[in-house]
Short mmCIF file of C-alpha atoms in Angstrom, two decimals:
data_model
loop_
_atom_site.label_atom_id
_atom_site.label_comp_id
_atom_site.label_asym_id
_atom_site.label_seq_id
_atom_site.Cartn_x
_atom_site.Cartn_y
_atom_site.Cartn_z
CA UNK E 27 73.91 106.00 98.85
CA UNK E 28 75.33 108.49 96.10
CA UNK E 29 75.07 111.98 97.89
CA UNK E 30 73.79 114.83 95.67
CA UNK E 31 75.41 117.08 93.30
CA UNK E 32 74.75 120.27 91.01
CA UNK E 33 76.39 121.42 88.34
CA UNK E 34 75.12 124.96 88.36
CA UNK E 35 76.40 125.31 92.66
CA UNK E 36 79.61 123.39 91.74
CA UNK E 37 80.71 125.91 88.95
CA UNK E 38 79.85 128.91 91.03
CA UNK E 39 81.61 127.53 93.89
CA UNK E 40 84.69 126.80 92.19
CA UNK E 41 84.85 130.45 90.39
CA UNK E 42 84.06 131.86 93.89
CA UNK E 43 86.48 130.08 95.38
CA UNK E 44 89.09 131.33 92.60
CA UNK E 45 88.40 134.59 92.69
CA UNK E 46 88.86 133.95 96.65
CA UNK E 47 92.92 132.93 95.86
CA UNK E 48 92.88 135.50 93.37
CA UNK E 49 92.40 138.42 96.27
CA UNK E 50 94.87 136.54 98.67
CA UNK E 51 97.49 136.74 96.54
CA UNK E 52 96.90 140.47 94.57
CA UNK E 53 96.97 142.04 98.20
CA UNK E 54 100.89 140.58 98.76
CA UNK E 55 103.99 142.23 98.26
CA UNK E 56 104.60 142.20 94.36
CA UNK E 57 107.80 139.86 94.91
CA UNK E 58 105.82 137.55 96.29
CA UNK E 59 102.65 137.74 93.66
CA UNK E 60 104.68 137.36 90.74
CA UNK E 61 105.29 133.78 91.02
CA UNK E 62 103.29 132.56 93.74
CA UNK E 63 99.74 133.80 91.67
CA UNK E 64 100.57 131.81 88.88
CA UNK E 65 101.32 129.08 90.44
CA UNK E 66 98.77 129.02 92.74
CA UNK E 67 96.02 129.06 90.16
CA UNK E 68 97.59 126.56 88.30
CA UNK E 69 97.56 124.30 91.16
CA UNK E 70 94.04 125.43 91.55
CA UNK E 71 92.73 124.46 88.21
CA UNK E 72 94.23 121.36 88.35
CA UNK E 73 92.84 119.81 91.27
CA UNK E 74 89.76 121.56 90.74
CA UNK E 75 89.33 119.69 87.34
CA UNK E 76 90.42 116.61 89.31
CA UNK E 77 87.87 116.40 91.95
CA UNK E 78 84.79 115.91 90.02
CA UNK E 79 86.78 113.24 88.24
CA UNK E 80 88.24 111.64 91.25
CA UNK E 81 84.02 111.59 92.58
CA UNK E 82 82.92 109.98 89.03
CA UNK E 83 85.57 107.40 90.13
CA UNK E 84 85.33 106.57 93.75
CA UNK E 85 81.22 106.33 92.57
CA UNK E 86 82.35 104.07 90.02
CA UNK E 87 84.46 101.84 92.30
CA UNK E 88 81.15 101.51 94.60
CA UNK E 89 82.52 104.10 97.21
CA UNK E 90 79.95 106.77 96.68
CA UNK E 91 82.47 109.20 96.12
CA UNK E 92 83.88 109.12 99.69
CA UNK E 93 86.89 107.23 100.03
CA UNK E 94 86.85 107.14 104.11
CA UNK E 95 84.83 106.48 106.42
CA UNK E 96 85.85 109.95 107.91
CA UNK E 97 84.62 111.36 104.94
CA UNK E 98 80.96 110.25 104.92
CA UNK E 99 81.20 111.09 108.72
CA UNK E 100 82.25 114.92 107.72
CA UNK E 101 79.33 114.95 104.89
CA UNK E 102 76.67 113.37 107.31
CA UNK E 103 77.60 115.93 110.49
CA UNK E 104 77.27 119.28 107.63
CA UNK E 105 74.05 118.06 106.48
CA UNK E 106 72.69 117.72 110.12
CA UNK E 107 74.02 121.17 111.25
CA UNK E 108 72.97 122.83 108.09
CA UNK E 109 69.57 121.66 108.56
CA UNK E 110 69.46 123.27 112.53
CA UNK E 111 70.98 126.75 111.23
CA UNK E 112 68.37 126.80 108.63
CA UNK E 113 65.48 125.90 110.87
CA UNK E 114 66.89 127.99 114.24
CA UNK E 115 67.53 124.35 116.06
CA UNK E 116 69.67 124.32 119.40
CA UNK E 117 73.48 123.94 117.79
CA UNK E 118 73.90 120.51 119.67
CA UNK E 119 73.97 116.45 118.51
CA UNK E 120 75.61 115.03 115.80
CA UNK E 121 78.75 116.74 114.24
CA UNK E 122 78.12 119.85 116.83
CA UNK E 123 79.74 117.97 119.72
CA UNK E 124 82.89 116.14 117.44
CA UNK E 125 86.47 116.79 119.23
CA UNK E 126 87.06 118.81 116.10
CA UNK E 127 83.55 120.29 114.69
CA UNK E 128 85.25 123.05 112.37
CA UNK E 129 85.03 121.08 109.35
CA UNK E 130 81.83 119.91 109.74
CA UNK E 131 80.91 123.65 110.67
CA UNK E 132 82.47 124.90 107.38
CA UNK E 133 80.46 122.58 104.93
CA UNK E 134 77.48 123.34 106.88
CA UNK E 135 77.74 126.91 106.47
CA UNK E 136 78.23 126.12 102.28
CA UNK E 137 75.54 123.50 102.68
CA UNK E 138 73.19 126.20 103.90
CA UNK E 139 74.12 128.89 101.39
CA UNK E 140 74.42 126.24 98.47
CA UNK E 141 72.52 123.01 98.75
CA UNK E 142 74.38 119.61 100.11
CA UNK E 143 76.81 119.38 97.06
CA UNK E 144 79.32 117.44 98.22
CA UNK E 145 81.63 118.92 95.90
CA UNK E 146 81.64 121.94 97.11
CA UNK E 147 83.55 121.75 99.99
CA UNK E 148 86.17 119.69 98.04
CA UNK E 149 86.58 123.08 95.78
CA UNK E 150 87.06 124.79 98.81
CA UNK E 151 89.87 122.59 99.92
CA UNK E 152 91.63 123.26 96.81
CA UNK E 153 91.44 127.17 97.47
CA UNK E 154 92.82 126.32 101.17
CA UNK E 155 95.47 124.16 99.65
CA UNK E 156 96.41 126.94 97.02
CA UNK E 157 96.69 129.47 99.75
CA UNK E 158 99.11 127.10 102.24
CA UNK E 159 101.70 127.97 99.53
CA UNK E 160 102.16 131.51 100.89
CA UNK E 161 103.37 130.49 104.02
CA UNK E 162 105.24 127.80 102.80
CA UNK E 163 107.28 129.95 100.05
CA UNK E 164 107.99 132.89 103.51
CA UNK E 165 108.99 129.89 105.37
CA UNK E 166 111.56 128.16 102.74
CA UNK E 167 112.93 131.94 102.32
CA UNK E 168 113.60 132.51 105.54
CA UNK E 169 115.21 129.32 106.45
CA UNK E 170 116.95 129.15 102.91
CA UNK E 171 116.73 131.45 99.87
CA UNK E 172 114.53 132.57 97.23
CA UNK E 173 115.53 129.51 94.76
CA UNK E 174 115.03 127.11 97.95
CA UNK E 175 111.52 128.69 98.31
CA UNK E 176 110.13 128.50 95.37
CA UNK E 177 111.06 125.32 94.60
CA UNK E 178 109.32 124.19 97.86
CA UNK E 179 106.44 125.49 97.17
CA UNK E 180 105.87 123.90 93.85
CA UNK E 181 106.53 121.07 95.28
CA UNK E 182 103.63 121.39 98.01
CA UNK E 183 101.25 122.66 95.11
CA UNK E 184 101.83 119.21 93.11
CA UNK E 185 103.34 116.16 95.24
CA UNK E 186 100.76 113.37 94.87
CA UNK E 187 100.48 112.93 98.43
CA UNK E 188 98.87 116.28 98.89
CA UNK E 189 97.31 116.28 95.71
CA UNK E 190 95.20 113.59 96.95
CA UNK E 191 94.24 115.37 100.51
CA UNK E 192 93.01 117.96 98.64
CA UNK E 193 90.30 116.04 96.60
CA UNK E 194 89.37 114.02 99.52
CA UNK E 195 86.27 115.47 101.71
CA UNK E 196 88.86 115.68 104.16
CA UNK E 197 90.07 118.48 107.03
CA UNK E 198 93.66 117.75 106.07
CA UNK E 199 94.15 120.69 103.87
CA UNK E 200 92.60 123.20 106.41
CA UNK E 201 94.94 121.34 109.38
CA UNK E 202 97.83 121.75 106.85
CA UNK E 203 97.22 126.05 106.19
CA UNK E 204 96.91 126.35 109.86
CA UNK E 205 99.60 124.64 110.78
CA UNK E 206 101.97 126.42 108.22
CA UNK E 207 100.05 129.57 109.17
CA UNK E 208 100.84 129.06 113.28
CA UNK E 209 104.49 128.15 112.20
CA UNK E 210 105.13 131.06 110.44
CA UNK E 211 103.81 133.61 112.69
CA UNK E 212 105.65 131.15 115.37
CA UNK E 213 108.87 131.42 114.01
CA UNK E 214 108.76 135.28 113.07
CA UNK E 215 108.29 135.53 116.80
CA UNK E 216 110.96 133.61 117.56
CA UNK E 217 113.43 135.79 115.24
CA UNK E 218 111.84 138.76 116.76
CA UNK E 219 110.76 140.20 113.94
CA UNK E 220 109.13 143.79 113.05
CA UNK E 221 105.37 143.77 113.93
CA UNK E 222 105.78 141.61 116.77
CA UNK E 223 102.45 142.01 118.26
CA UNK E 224 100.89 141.45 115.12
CA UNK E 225 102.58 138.22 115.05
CA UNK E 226 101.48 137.09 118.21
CA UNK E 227 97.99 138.08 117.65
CA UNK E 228 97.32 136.20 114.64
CA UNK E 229 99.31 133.23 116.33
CA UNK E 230 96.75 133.20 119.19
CA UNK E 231 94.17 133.30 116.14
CA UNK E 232 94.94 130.28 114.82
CA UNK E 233 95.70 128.29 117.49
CA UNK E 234 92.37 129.09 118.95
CA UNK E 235 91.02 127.50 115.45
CA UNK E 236 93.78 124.81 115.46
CA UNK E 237 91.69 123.76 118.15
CA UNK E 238 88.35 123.50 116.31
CA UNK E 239 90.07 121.19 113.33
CA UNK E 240 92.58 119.36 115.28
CA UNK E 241 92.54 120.01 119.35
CA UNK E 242 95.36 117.61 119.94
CA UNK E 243 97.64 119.72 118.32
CA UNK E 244 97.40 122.98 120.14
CA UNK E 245 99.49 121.63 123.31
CA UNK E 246 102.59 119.98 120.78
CA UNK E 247 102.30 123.39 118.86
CA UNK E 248 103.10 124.98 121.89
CA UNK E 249 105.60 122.54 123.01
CA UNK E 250 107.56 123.61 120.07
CA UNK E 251 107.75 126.83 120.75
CA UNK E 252 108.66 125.84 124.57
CA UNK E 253 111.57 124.06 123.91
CA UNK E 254 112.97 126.08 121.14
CA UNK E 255 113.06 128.41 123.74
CA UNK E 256 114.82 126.65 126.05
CA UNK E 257 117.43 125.44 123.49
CA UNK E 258 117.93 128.68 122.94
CA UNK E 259 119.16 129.82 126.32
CA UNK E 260 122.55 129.83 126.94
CA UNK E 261 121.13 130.57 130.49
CA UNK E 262 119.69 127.04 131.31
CA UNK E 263 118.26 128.56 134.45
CA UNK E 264 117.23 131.17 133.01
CA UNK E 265 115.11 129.34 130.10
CA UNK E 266 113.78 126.86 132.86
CA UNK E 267 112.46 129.40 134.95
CA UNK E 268 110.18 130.80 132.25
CA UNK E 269 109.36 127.62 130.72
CA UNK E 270 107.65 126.53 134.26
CA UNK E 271 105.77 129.89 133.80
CA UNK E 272 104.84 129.18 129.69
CA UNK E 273 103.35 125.84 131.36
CA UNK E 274 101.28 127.34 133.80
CA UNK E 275 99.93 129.58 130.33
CA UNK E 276 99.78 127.04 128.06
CA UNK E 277 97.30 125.05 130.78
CA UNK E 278 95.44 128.22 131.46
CA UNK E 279 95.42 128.92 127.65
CA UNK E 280 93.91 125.17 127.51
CA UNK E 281 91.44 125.20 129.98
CA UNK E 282 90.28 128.52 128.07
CA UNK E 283 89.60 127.71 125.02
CA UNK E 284 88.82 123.97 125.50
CA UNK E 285 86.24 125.82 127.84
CA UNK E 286 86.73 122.53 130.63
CA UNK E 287 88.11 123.31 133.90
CA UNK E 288 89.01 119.71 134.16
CA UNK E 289 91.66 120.13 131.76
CA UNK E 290 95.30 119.65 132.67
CA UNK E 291 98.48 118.04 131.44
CA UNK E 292 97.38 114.65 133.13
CA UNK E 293 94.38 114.88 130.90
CA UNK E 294 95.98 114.87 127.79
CA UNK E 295 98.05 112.04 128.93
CA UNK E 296 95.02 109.98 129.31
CA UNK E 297 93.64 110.99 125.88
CA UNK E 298 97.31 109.86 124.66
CA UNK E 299 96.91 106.51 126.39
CA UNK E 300 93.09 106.15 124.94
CA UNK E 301 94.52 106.57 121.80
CA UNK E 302 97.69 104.11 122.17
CA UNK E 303 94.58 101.24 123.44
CA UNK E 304 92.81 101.93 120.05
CA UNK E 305 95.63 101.70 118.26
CA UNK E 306 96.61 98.05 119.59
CA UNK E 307 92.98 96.96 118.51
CA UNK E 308 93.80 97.80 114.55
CA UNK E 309 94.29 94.61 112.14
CA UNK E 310 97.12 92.73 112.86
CA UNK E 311 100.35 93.43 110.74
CA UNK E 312 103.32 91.34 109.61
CA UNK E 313 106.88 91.91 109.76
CA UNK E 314 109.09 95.08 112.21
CA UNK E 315 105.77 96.63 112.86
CA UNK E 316 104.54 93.94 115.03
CA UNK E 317 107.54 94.67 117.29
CA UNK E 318 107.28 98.87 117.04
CA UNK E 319 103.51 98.98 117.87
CA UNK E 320 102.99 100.33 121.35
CA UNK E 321 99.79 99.88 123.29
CA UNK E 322 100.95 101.98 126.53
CA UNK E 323 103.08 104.95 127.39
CA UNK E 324 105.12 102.24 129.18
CA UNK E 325 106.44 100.87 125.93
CA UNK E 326 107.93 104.08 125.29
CA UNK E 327 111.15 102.38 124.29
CA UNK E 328 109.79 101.54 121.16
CA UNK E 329 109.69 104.86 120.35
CA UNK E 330 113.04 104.84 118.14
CA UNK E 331 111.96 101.60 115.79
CA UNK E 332 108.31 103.37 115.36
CA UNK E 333 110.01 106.62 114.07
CA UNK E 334 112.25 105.22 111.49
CA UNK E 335 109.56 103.28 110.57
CA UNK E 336 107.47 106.14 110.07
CA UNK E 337 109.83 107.92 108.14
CA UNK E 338 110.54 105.64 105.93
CA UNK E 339 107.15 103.52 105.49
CA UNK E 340 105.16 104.76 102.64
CA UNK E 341 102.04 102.57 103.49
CA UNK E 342 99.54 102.61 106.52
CA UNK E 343 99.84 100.17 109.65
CA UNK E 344 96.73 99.15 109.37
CA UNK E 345 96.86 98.73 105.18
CA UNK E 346 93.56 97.47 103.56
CA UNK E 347 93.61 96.29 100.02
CA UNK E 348 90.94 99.04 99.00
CA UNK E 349 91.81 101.35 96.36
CA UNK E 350 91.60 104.50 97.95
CA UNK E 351 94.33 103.76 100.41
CA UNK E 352 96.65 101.97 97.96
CA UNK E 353 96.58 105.22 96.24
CA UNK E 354 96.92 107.27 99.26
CA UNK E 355 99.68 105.12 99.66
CA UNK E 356 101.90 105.00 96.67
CA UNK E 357 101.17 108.85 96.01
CA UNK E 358 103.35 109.33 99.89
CA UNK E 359 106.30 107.24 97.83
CA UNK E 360 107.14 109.92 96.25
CA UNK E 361 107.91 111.53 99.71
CA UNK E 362 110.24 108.47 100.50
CA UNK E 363 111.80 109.16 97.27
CA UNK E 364 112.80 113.11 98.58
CA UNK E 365 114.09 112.13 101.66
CA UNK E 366 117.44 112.47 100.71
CA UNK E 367 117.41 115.94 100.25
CA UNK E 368 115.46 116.13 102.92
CA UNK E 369 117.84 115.04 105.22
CA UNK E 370 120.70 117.28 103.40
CA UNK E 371 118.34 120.42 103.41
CA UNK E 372 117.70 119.59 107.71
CA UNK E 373 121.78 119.04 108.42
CA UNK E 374 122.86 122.25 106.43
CA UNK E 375 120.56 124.00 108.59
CA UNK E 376 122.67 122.34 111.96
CA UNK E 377 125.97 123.07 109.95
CA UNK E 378 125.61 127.09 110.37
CA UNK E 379 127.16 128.78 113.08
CA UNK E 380 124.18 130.45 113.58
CA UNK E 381 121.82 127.42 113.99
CA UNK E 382 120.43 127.94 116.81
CA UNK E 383 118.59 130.44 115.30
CA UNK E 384 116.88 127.79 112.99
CA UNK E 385 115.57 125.57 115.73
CA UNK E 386 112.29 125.77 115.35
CA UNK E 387 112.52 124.70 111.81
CA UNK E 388 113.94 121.47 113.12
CA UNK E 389 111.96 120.71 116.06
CA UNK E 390 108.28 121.36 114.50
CA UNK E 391 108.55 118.64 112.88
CA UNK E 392 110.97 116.32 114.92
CA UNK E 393 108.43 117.14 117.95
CA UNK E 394 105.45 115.88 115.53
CA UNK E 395 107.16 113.13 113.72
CA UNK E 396 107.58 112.10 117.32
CA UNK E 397 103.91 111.95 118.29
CA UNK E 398 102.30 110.03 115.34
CA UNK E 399 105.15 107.59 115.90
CA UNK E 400 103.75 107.12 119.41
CA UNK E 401 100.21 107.27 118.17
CA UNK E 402 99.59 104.88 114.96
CA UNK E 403 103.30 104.09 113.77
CA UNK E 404 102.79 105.45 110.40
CA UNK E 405 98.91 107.08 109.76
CA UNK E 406 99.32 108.80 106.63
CA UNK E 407 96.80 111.36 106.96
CA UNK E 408 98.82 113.42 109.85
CA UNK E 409 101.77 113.43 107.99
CA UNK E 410 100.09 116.00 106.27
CA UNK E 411 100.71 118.29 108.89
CA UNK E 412 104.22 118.49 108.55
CA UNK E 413 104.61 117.67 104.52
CA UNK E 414 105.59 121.50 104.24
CA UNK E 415 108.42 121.67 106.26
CA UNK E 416 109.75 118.45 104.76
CA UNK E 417 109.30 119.59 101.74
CA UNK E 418 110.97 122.67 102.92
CA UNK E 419 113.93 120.55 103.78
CA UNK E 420 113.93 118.70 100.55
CA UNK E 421 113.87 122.27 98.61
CA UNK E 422 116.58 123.59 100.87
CA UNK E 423 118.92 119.90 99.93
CA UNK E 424 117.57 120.40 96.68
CA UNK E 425 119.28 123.68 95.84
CA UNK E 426 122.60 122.37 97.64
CA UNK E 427 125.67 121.72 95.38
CA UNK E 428 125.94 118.31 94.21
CA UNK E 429 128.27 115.69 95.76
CA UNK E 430 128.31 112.57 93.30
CA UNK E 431 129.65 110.35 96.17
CA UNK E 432 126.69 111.21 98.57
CA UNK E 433 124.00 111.11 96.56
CA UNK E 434 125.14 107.63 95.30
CA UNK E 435 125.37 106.47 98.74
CA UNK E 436 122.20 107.69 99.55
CA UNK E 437 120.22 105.95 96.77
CA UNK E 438 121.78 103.30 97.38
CA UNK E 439 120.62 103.33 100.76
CA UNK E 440 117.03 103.97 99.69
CA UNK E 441 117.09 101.19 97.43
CA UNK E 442 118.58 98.94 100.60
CA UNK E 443 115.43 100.43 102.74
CA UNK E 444 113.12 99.54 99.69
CA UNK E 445 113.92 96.12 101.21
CA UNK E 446 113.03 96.97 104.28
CA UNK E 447 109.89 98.33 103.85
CA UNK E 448 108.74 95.17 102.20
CA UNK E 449 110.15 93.46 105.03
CA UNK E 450 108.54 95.41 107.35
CA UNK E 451 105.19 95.68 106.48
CA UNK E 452 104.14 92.85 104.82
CA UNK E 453 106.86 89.82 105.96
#
């Protein structure tokens, strides 16, 4: 069933929502609003313009303008919770008790105010999407330069892969600006920054609505910031001694906000396993993959084949012939195609004598790349997560002088692994 739209609450939506990235940006330092405005409406008009379009198509293609299942899922769980706000119903049922009921809360709220347009909260990704580049651009600066940073963040604002998120009814672009925003805050703390306990307050912030989108990432956020610490310590003892003590928060901080006094490390192990046995029940695949899928935390020694395979897979373990996923698909190519500079941007970063400072730059996403290996092998939509800081990276190798010799080895190597990809999903 086609859901509804309306043209009058999708334009005032979308001009809201403007005016919305508009005020973000205006109220930032004038270095910053100079070129990140610009671009940031660009980006906005854009993919605004492109998700009515993209709706008229997936309707077109018989989808009903969702292209997941997850989608309908979100668009189904708004509708029921708009419908008990509006009529003072017990918040409870469908949508109210998902793992992750923020999104559903969010187009709920605009379903209330606005009808059940299920456009709306597509604009509103875009606005989401166009504000992620803030934190991307102080990120990139801080690791790199100002060159490295803006050209990272015009590569967020357009790579297909993201591009596509956006216009999905999908959480991915909300996951994506807190992530960014938790990193940033993260790492400022890390550096020890001015305005440290205004760092750590609006870390706290989001992670307390990290869990609402995407609980499962609270505890690896955490564990980022755990053993950057440790690395850092040139007193191992030292940095053990108050990591046992950040584990004792992090459960407390857990148990708080999860609001179960069940919870506990072994838990989340168990959720970790859960999701390993679904994983093993997916459609069967051909070639390497059948030999990096792991269906237990006892097969952890396929850990190594399922990360390079993740890295350097553009398509989904469990790859249907169905247009919105072959899309999905080729549009995270384009990521492949960047990670040479990727990889350049990441070991200049290891090359400074001061590179320990820099570790949580490379451990975000090493500690993440790590976990969807374990999880699905290669999931596209929680790469999302991280697509930042790679890009990041890619910006940061972009910039970098040119070396003839090494780039030529390196393309030649990604036209070698072209091979392999081929070879490993569908042989």
């Amino acid at each position: 069933m086609i859901p509804e739209t309306s043209l009058a609450s999708s334009i005032i939506t979308c001009v809201l929502f403007a005016a919305m990235v508009v005020v973000f940006y205006m109220v930032r330092p004038v270095e910053e609003r100079k070129f990140l405005l610009p671009l940031a409406m660009i980006a906005f008009v854009i993919k605004a313009a492109l998700v009515p379009l993209y709706f008229q198509f997936l309707v077109s293609i018989g989808f009903d303008g969702f292209a997941f299942f997850d989608s309908v899922k979100y668009h189904l769980a708004s509708v029921k919770m708009s419908t008990d706000i509006a009529y003072d119903r017990p918040w409870d049922g469908y949508g109210w008790t998902f793992n992750d009921p923020g999104y559903g809360f969010i187009g709920a709220i605009l379903y209330w105010i606005f009808g059940p347009n299920v456009l709306i909260p597509r604009f509103l990704n875009v606005a989401v999407s166009s504000m992620t580049l803030l934190y991307v651009y102080r990120v990139a600066r801080m690791t790199f330069d100002e060159r490295a940073a803006r050209v990272a963040a015009i590569l967020v604002a357009f790579i297909p892969f993201t591009l596509l998120h956006t216009i999905n009814h999908r959480k991915e672009p909300f996951v994506q600006f807190l992530a960014m925003f938790i990193f940033f805050h993260a790492f400022c703390i890390f550096r020890q920054n001015k305005n440290l306990i205004v760092h750590v307050f609006f870390l706290v912030i989001a992670l307390v609505g990290m869990r609402y989108f995407r609980n499962g990432f609270v505890l690896p956020f955490l564990a980022v910031m755990v053993v950057s610490f440790l690395i850092s310590q040139r007193n191992l003892l030292l940095g053990f001694g108050l990591a046992g003590i950040t584990v004792i928060a992090v459960i407390g901080f857990q148990v708080m906000v999860a609001g179960d006094p069940d919870a506990s490390v072994a838990a989340d192990v168990g959720r970790l396993q859960g999701k390993l046995a679904r994983s093993a029940s997916f459609s069967e695949v051909g070639g390497l993959l059948r030999y990096a899928r792991m269906s237990s935390l006892t097969e952890i020694y396929k850990l190594p084949l399922a990360l390079f395979l993740f890295i350097i897979m553009p398509f989904p373990p469990f790859f249907r012939e169905e247009i919105p996923t072959i899309l999905l698909s080729w549009a995270n190519l384009f990521g492949v195609a960047l990670l040479p500079h990727t990889i350049r941007g990441a070991w200049s970063l290891l090359r400074r004598s001061d590179w320990r400072a820099y570790l949580p730059v490379l451990i975000f996403p090493a500690v993440f790349l790590l976990l969807f290996s374990v999880i699905h092998v290669g999931l596209l939509r929680y790469r999302e997560t991280i697509s930042p800081m790679l890009m990041i990276f890619a910006a940061g190798g972009w910039v970098l002088p040119r070396n003839a010799l090494l780039s030529g080895i390196i393309y030649g190597g990604l036209a070698a692994l072209a091979v392999l990809v081929y070879t490993a999903r569908f042989a």
